Structures are given as C-alpha cells and as structure tokens.
Coordinates of C-alpha atoms in Angstrom, one line a residue:
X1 CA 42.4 101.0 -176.1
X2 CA 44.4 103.0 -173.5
X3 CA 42.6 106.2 -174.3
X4 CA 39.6 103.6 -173.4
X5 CA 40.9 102.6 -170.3
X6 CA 41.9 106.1 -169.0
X7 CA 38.3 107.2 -169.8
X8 CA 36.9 104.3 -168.1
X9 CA 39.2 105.4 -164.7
X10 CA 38.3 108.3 -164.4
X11 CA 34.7 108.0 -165.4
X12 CA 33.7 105.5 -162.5
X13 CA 36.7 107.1 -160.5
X14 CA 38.5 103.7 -160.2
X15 CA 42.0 104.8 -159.1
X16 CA 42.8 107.7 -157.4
X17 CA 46.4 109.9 -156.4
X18 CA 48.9 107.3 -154.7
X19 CA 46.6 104.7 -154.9
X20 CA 48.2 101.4 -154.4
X21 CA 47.0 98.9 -156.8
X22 CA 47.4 95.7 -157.3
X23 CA 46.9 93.9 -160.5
X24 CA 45.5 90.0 -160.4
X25 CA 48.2 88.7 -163.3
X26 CA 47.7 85.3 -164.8
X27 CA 49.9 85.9 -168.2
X28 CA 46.8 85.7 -170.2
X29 CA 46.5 88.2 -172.8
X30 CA 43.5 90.1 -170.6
X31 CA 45.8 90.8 -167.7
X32 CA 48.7 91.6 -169.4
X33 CA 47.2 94.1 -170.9
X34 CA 45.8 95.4 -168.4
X35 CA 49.1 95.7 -166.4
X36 CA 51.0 97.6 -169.9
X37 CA 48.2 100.1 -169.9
X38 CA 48.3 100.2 -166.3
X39 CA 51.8 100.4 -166.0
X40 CA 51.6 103.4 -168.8
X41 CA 49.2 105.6 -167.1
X42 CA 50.8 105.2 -163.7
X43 CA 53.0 107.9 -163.4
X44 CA 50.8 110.4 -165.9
X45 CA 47.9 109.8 -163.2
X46 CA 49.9 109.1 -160.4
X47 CA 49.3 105.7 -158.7
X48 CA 51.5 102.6 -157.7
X49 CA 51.3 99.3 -158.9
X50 CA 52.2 95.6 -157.8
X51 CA 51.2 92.4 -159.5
X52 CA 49.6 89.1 -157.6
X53 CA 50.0 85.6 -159.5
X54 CA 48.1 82.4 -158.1
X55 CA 49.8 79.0 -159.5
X56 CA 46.6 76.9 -158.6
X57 CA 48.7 73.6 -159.7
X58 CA 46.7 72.5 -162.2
X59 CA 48.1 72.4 -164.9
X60 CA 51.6 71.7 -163.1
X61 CA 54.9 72.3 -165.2
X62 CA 52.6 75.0 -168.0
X63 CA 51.4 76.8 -164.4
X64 CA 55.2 76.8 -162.9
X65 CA 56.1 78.6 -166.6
X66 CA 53.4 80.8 -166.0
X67 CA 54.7 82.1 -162.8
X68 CA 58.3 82.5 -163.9
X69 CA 57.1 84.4 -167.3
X70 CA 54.8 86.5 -165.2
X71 CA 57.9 87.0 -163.0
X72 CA 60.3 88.0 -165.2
X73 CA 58.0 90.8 -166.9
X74 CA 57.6 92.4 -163.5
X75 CA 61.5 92.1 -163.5
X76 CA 61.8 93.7 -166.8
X77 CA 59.4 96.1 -165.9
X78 CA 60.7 97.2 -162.1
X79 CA 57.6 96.0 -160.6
X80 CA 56.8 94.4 -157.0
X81 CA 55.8 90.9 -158.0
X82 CA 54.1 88.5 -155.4
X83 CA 53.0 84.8 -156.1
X84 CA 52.0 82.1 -154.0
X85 CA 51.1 78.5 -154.7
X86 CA 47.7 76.1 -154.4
X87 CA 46.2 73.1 -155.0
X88 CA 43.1 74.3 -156.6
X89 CA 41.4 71.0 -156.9
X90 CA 42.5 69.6 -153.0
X91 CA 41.2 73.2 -151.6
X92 CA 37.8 72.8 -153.7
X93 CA 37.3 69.2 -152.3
X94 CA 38.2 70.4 -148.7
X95 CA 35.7 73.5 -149.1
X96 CA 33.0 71.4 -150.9
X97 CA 33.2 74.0 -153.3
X98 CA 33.0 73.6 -157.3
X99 CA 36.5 74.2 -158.9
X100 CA 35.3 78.1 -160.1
X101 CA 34.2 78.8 -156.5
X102 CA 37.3 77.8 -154.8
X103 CA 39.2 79.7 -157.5
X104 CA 37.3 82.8 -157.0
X105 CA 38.0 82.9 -153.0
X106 CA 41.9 81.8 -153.6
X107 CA 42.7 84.8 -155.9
X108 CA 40.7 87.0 -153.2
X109 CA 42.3 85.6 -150.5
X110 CA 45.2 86.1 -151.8
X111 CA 44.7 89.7 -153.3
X112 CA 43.9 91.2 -150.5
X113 CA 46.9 89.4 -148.5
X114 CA 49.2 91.4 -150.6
X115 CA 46.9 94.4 -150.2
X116 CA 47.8 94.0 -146.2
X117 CA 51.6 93.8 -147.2
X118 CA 51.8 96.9 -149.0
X119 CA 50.0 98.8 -146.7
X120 CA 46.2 98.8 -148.5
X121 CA 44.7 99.7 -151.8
X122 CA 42.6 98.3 -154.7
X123 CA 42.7 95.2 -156.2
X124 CA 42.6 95.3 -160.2
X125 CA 41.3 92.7 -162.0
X126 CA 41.3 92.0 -166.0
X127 CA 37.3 91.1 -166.6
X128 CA 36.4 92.3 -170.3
X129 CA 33.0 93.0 -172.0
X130 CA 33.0 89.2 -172.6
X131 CA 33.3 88.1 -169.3
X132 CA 30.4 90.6 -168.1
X133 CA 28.5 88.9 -171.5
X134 CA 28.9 85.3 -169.9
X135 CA 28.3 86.1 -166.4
X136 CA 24.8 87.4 -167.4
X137 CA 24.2 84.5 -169.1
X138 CA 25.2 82.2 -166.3
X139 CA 23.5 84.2 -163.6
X140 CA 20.5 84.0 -166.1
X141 CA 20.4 80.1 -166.5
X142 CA 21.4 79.5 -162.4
X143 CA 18.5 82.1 -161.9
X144 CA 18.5 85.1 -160.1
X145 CA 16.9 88.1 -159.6
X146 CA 17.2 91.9 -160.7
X147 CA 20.2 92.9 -158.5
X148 CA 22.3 89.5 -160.0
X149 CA 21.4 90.7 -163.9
X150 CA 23.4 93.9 -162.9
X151 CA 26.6 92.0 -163.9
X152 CA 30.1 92.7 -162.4
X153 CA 30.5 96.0 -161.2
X154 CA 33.4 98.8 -162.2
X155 CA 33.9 99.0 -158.8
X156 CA 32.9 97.1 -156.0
X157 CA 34.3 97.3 -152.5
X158 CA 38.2 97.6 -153.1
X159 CA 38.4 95.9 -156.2
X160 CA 38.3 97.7 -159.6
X161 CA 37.5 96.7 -163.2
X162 CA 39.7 99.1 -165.9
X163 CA 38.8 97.2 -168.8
X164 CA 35.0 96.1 -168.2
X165 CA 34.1 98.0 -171.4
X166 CA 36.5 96.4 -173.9
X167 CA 35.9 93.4 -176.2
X168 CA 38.1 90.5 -176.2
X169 CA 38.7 90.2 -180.1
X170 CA 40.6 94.5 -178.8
X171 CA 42.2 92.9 -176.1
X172 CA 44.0 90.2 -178.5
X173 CA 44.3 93.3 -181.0
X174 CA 46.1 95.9 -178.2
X175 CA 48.3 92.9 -177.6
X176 CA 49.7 91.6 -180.8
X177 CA 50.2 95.6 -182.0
X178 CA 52.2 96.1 -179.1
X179 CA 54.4 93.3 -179.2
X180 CA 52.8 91.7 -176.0
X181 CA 53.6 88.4 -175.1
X182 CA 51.3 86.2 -172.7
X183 CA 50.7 82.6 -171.8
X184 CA 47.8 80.3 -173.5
X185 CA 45.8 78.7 -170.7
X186 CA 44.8 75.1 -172.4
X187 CA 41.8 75.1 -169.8
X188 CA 40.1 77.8 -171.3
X189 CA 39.9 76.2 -174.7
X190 CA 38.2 73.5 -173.4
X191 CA 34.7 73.2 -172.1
X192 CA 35.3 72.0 -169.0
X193 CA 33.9 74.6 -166.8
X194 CA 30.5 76.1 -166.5
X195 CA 31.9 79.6 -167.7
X196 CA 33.9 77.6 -170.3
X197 CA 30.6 75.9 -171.7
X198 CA 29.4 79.5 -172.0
X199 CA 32.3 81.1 -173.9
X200 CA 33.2 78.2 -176.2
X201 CA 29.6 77.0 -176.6
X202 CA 26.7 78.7 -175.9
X203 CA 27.7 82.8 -177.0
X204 CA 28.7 81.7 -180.7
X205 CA 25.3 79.6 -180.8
X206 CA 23.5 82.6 -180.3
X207 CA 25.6 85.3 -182.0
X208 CA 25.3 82.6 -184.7
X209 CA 21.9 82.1 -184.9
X210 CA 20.1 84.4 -182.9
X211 CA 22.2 87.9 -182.3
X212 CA 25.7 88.7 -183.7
X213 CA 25.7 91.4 -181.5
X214 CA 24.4 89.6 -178.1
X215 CA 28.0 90.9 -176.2
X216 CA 27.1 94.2 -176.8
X217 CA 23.1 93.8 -175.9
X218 CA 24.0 91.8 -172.9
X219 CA 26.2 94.4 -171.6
X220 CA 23.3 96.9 -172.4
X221 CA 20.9 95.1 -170.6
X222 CA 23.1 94.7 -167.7
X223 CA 23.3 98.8 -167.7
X224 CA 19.5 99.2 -167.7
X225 CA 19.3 96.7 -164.5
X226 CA 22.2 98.7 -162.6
X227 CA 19.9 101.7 -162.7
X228 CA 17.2 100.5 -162.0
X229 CA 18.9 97.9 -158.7
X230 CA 20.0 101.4 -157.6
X231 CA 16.5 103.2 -157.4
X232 CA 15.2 100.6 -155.6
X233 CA 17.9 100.1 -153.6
X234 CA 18.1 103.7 -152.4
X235 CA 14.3 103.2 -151.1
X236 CA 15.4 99.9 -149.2
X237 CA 18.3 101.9 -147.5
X238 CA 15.7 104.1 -146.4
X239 CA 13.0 101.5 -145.5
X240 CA 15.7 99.5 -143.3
X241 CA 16.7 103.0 -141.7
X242 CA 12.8 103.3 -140.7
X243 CA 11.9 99.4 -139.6
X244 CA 15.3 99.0 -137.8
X245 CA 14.7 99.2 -134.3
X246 CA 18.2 97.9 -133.1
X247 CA 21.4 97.2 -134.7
X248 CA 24.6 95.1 -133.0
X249 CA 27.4 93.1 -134.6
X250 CA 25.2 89.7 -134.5
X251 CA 22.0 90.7 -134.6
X252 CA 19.3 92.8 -135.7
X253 CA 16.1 94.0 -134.8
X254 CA 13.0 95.0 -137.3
X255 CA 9.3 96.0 -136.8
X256 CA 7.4 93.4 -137.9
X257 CA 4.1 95.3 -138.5
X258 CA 6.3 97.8 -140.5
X259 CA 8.0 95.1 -142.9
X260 CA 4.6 93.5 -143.2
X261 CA 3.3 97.2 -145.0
X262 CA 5.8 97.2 -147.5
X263 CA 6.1 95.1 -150.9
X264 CA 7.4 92.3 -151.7
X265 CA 10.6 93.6 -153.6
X266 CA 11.0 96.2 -150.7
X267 CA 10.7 93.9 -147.7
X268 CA 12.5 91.1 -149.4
X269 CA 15.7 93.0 -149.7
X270 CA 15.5 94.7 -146.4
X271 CA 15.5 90.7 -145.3
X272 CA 18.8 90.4 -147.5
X273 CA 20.3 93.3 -146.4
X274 CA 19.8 92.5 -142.8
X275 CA 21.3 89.1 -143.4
X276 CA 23.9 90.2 -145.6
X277 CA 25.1 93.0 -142.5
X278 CA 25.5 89.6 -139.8
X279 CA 27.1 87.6 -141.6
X280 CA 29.3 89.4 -144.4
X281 CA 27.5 87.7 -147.3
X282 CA 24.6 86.2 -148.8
X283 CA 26.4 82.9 -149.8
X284 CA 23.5 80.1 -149.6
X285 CA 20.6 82.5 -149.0
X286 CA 18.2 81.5 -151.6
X287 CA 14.5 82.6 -152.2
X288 CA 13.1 80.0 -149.9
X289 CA 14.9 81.6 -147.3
X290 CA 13.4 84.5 -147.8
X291 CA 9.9 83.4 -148.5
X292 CA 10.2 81.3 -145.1
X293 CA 11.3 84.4 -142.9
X294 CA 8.5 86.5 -144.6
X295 CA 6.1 84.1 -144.0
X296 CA 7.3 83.9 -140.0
X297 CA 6.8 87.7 -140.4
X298 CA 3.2 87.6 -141.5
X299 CA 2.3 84.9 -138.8
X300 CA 3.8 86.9 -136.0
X301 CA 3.7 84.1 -133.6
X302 CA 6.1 85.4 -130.4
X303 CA 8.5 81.9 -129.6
X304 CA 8.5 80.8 -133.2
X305 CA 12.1 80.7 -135.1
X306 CA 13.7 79.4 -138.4
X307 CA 17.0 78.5 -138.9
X308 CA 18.1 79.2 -142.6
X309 CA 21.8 78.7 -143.0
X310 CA 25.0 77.8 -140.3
X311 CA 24.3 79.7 -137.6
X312 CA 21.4 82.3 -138.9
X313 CA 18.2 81.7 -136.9
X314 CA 15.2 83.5 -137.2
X315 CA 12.7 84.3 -134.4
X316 CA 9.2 86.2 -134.1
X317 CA 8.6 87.9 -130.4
X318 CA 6.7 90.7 -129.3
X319 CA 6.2 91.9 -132.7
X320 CA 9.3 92.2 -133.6
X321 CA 11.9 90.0 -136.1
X322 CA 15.1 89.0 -134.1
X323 CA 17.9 88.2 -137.3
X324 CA 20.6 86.7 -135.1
X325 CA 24.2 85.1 -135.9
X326 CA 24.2 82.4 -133.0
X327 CA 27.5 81.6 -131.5
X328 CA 28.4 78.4 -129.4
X329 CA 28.8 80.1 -126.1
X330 CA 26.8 78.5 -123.3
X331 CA 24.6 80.3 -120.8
X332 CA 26.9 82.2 -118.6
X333 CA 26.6 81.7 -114.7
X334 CA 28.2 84.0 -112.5
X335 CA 27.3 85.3 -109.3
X336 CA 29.2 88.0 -106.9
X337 CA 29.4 89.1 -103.4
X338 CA 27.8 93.2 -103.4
X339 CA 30.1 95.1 -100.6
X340 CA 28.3 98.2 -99.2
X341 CA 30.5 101.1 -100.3
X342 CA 32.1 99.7 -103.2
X343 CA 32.0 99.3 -106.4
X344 CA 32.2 95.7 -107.5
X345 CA 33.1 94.3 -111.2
X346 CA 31.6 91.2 -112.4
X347 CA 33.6 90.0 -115.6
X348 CA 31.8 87.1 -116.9
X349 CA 28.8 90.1 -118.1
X350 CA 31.1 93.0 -118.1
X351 CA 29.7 95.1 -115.9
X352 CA 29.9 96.8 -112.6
X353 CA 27.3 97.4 -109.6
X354 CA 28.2 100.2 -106.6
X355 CA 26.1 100.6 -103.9
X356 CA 25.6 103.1 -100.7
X357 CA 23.6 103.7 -98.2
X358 CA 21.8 107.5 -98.0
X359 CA 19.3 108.6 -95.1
X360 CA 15.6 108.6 -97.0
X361 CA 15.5 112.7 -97.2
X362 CA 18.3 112.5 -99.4
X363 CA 17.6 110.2 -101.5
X364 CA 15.9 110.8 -105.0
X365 CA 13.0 107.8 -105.0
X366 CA 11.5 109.1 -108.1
X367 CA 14.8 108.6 -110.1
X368 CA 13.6 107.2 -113.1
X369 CA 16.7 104.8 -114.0
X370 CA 15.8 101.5 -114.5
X371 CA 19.4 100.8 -113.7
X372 CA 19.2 102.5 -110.3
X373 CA 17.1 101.6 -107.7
X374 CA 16.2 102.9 -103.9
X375 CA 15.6 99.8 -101.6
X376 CA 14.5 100.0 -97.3
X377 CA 17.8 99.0 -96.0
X378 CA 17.0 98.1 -92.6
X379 CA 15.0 95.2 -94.6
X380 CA 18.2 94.0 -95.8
X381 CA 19.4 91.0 -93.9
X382 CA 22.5 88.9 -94.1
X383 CA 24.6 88.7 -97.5
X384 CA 24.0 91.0 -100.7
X385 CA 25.0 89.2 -104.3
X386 CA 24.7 89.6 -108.0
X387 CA 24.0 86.1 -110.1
X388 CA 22.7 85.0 -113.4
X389 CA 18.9 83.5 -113.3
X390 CA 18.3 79.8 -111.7
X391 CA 15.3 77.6 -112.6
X392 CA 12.9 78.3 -110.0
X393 CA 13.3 81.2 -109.4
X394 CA 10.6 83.7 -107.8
X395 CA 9.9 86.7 -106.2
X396 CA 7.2 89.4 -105.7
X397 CA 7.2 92.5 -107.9
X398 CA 6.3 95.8 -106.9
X399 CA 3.0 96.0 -106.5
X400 CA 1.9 92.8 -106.3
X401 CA 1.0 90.7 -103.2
X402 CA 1.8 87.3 -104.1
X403 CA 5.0 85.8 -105.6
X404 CA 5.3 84.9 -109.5
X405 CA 7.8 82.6 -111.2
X406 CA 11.1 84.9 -112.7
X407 CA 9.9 83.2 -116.4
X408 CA 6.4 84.5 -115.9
X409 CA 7.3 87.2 -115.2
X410 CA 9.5 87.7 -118.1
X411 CA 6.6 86.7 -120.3
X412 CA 4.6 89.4 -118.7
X413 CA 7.1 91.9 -119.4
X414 CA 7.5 90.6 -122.8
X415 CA 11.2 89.7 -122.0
X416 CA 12.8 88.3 -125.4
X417 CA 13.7 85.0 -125.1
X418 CA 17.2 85.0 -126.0
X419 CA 18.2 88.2 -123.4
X420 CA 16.8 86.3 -120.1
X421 CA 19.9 84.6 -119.3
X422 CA 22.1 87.9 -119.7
X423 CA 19.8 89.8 -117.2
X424 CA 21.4 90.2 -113.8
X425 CA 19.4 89.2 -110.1
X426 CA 20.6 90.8 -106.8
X427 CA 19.8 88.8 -103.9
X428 CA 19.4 89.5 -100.6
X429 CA 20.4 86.2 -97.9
X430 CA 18.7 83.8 -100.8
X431 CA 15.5 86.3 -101.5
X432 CA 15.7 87.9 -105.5
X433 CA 15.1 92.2 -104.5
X434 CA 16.2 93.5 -107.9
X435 CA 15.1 92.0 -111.7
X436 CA 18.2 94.6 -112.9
X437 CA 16.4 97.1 -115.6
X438 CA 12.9 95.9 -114.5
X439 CA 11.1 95.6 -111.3
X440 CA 12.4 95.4 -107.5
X441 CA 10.7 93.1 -105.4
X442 CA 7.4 94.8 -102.7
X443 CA 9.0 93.5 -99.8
X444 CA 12.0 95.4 -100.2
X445 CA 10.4 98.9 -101.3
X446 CA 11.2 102.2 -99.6
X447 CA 8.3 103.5 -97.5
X448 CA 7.1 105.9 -95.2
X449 CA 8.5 104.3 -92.4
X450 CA 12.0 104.1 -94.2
X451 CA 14.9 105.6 -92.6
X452 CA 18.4 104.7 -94.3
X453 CA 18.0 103.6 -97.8
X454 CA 20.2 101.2 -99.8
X455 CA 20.9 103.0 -103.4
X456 CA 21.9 100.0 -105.7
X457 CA 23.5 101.4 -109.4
X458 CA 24.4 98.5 -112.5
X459 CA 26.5 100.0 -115.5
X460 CA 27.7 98.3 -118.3
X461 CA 31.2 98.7 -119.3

C-alpha cells in the first residue's frame, strides 16, 4: 500500500520538496494510515508534516477520546499536532446548512487556519476508492452534470488526495498488519447521513445484486468523465478568453452576440465560469440559473436584469452581458472646488483633475484623450467644480444647438446603467461644460476667436 501511495504522489505530483503538509486526522483507520505512510515517506521524499483534528462535539466524551488518542500518536510520533473544538450541530443550524455541509466547511476552515500558522502548504486528506465510489453515486442521485461525475480530484487547489486509489477493505488490511490502532466512529455505522445511507445501504445492494465490482467501475467511469470535463473545458477557457470584453474583481463583461454562437455545453460553462470567478464558488447556482441568464442572453433587451443568488444580478445592455457581484454601497455624491493651476484630489471616486490655462497656439485641440479636454477660457465665468450627476440635469453637447437631459444623453451614448453615477460633471458657475470621458458642452468649445484656453485633465488613481 505504501509503494501505492508513493506511486500515486508522484504520479499526480501531489507533494513536492519542503512541502508543508498537513494531514486532516480523525483517528479513523483511513487517516491514520494515511499519516504512517505519510510519516514514512517524509524524509525519503523530503516534505514536512503536521496533523489537524476537529472535535465537532457530537458524540461528546467518544470525540474528547478521539482528540487525546490522536494527540498522543503525534506525541509518540514528534509531530506538530493542532485541534480545535465545535458544535457541529449548533454551527449547521446557524448556517442553515445540512450536518455534512457544515462539516465539510469546519474541517476547511480549519485546515487551512493551520495552513496560515505554519506558514502555507497542502492540506491532505484520507478519501479512498470508496469514498470517490459513493460520492458518484450521490452526485448521481442529487443530479448533476458531466463536470460533477468527475468525482474528487487527486489534487485540487491546495488540498491533496494520497490514497484516492486504494480500497477500504486495504486500508483496514495496511492497518491491522502494521499494528495500527485507530478510533471507531459509531456514526459511520449507522445510516444516519446521506453518505451513510450510501455506504451502509445502497453499494452492497448493488454489488450484491447488480455489480460486485461497482467500486471499481464507478471509479472507472469517474476517469472517462475527467478526460473528457478537461477537453471541453480547455475550449471554454478559450471561448471566455475570446467573448470576455472586460474583467474586474466584481464584475464581468461578455459579448452577447458571441455567447449566443456557441453551444449549449460551451456557453453554459462560460456562464459558470464567469460566476464562479465573482463570487469564489458556484454554491446555489443551479441549471435554472443558467437557463434564465441564457435566455436574458438570447432576448438581448438593454435595461433587463435577473437576480439569481445573494447579490449576483444579471443585466442585458448594449449587447453586452453585465455579471456583477452588487455591494450595499449607496450612490456616492461628491463635488469639489477646481483651482486653476492645481491639481485637485477628489477621494470619494479616487481620482484627481489639474487644470491650466495655455494661449490657443499652444495648445493641442486635436488631442484625442477623452480624459483631456481644451475649453474657451474667457467663457468661463465665476466658480469651477467637479460633482457627481443630479436629477435634472442638462446641458448642450458639442454639436448640437439645443440642450438635452444628462440621462438622454447617456442613452444616446449607450452609457451602461450601472456606470452613470460614477461618471464625473465639471461645472462652470452652475452650467455642466464637461461629461468627463464623453462630450464637453458647444457653448464652451474653443474657436477661432479663442485666445487663452482652459486645458482641463481627470486621472484615475
């Protein structure tokens, strides 16, 4: 089973020269061995280990046994041993999650604590050929699609699976030839849980009556899907790459006529994979979802939106698909006084705006910037100023004779929605001049009559 193990490591490259891992320990026969053949290999292969224990209180004066025997191994063996305890049951209730989901993020949580302590790593946890049998089967039942029949991966982020490719029935075997001890969980005998059910009830049904072998043909299958997730997955990469039009931290930006061309199983992912890079996970993002924010793609109706989950909202405009992570900041209103000659900061947007006056032959009117503009300074009367947007407000763009509404105009210029409140307006003594990045206003332009001219710059910081 070592010789297993080893193979498996270096195979999928699991552990690597003064790695630091640590090893998820329950006392259960599947960890423990796990952290013998671990702690075997360690200084042939040259890595570091430390064991994590969760007491999750369940099972009170059995789980407080479990920590001390856990413990005193790590003692025994001169290893770094960290533990911490929770209320499994009061964290589910207070998370509205079921008891295996709030499990799940407590030993995470905790892993990667102790990962922080000692400075990073891998996390190493004890799931055998069994485990990946019945999460195939549960994924199957709960239904899902081609990516969730790939099973638990060797590796996946920073946590690692050494013994992935051994049975159970070898586990038990490594552990009684080797003079292993390790704690009984009760629990597990009894089918309490969904993966319980599974394990206790529905595998020996079918090895009994349909396939002795089904562990084995399970973890097969789950092999011929991992290829096949990451063929199509390479093409999505590839597609997102090509639709993307803009990227940020909270929200992203695809071609709708683009997304519309592909297939279903390409377009659907890139839908997932864009949700999955806002918000850190796909938790709650069902097919619905995804049919909905396809079927907002198809419509392309500018102004129309979906929220699906939390905070995730959906919007169609201008031809484009707007995936955004809201937060609960209000509009922000801010306006500043614009002193000739200086260069003036405004903090609630984070940027600055410097202005100077040049005589018209040395100024460059065809600059191209939209973020610099050239404006008849002997029009300029009374105070200059920098604000956010007010209802009601108007001016007359370049070009035009007549004055137009600042939301019309934003129409016109197919202005998203969601950016009109974050785009600066200078004023001059209560008249707009400047829509920054857009269009300055006729009445202020630079003409043949113009002497001194009033050069106006905004940068982002």
């Amino acid at each position: 089973m070592k010789e297993k193990v080893r193979a498996t490591i270096k195979k999928y490259n699991l552990i690597e020269k003064e790695d630091n891992i640590v090893i998820g320990v329950s006392g259960g026969p599947d960890s423990m061995a796990l952290l013998y053949i671990l702690n075997d290999i360690k200084q042939e292969m040259n890595f570091n280990i430390y064991v994590a224990h969760i007491n999750h209180g369940i099972r009170k004066e059995e789980a407080d046994a479990d920590e001390e025997f856990v413990k005193d191994i790590c003692s025994r063996l001169a290893i770094s041993f960290y533990s911490t305890k929770v209320n499994m049951d009061e964290y589910a209730k207070k998370k509205k999650l079921t008891s295996e989901e709030a499990g799940r993020e407590i030993r995470y949580s905790f892993f990667n604590k102790v990962l922080n302590i000692i400075g990073g790593g891998k996390i190493a946890v004890a799931h055998n050929k069994n485990d990946q049998a019945e999460t195939l089967i549960m994924r199957f039942f709960r239904g899902t699609g081609l990516e969730g029949l790939r099973g638990m991966e060797y590796k996946n982020g920073n946590i690692i699976r050494p013994i992935l490719d051994i049975h159970r029935e070898e586990i038990e075997s490594y552990c009684k030839k080797n003079h292993i001890d390790a704690r009984i969980d009760r629990t597990n005998l009894e089918p309490i849980y969904g993966r319980n059910k599974t394990r206790l009830e529905v595998i020996p049904y079918i090895a009994k009556n349909y396939n002795s072998g089904i562990i084995d043909t399970l973890v097969r299958t789950a092999r011929l899907m991992q290829m096949d997730s990451e063929f199509i997955l390479e093409i999505v990469d590839r597609k997102y790459k090509d639709i993307t039009i803009e990227e940020h931290t909270n929200s992203i930006v695809l071609n709708i006529k683009e997304l519309n061309a592909e297939h279903y199983s390409i377009k659907s992912r890139i839908i997932r994979k864009a949700i999955e890079k806002i918000n850190g996970s796909l938790k709650g993002i069902g097919e619905k979802h995804i049919s909905d924010i396809l079927r907002l793609a198809e419509e392309n109706l500018t102004g129309k939106s979906i929220n699906i989950i939390k905070n995730i909202i959906v919007k169609a405009s201008y031809g484009n698909m707007i995936i955004e992570k809201e937060n609960d900041q209000r509009k922000i209103n801010f306006k500043s006084t614009i002193v000739t000659g200086q260069d003036i900061y405004i903090e609630e947007i984070n940027a600055s705006i410097s202005s100077y006056i040049l005589p018209v032959s040395k100024a460059n009117i065809k600059d191209t910037n939209p973020f610099k503009k050239y404006f008849d300074y002997d029009k300029i009367k009374g105070r200059l100023c920098i604000r956010s947007r007010r209802e009601g407000d108007r001016f007359i763009p370049l070009g035009m004779k007549g004055s137009k509404k600042l939301k019309d105009f934003f129409i016109d210029e197919k202005v998203p929605r969601e950016e009109r409140d974050n785009i600066p307006i200078i004023e001059n003594d209560g008249n707009i001049i400047w829509i920054v990045g857009y269009r300055i206003s006729e009445e202020y332009k630079v003409e043949n009559s113009t002497k001194k001219v009033l050069v106006l710059e905004y940068k982002k910081q």
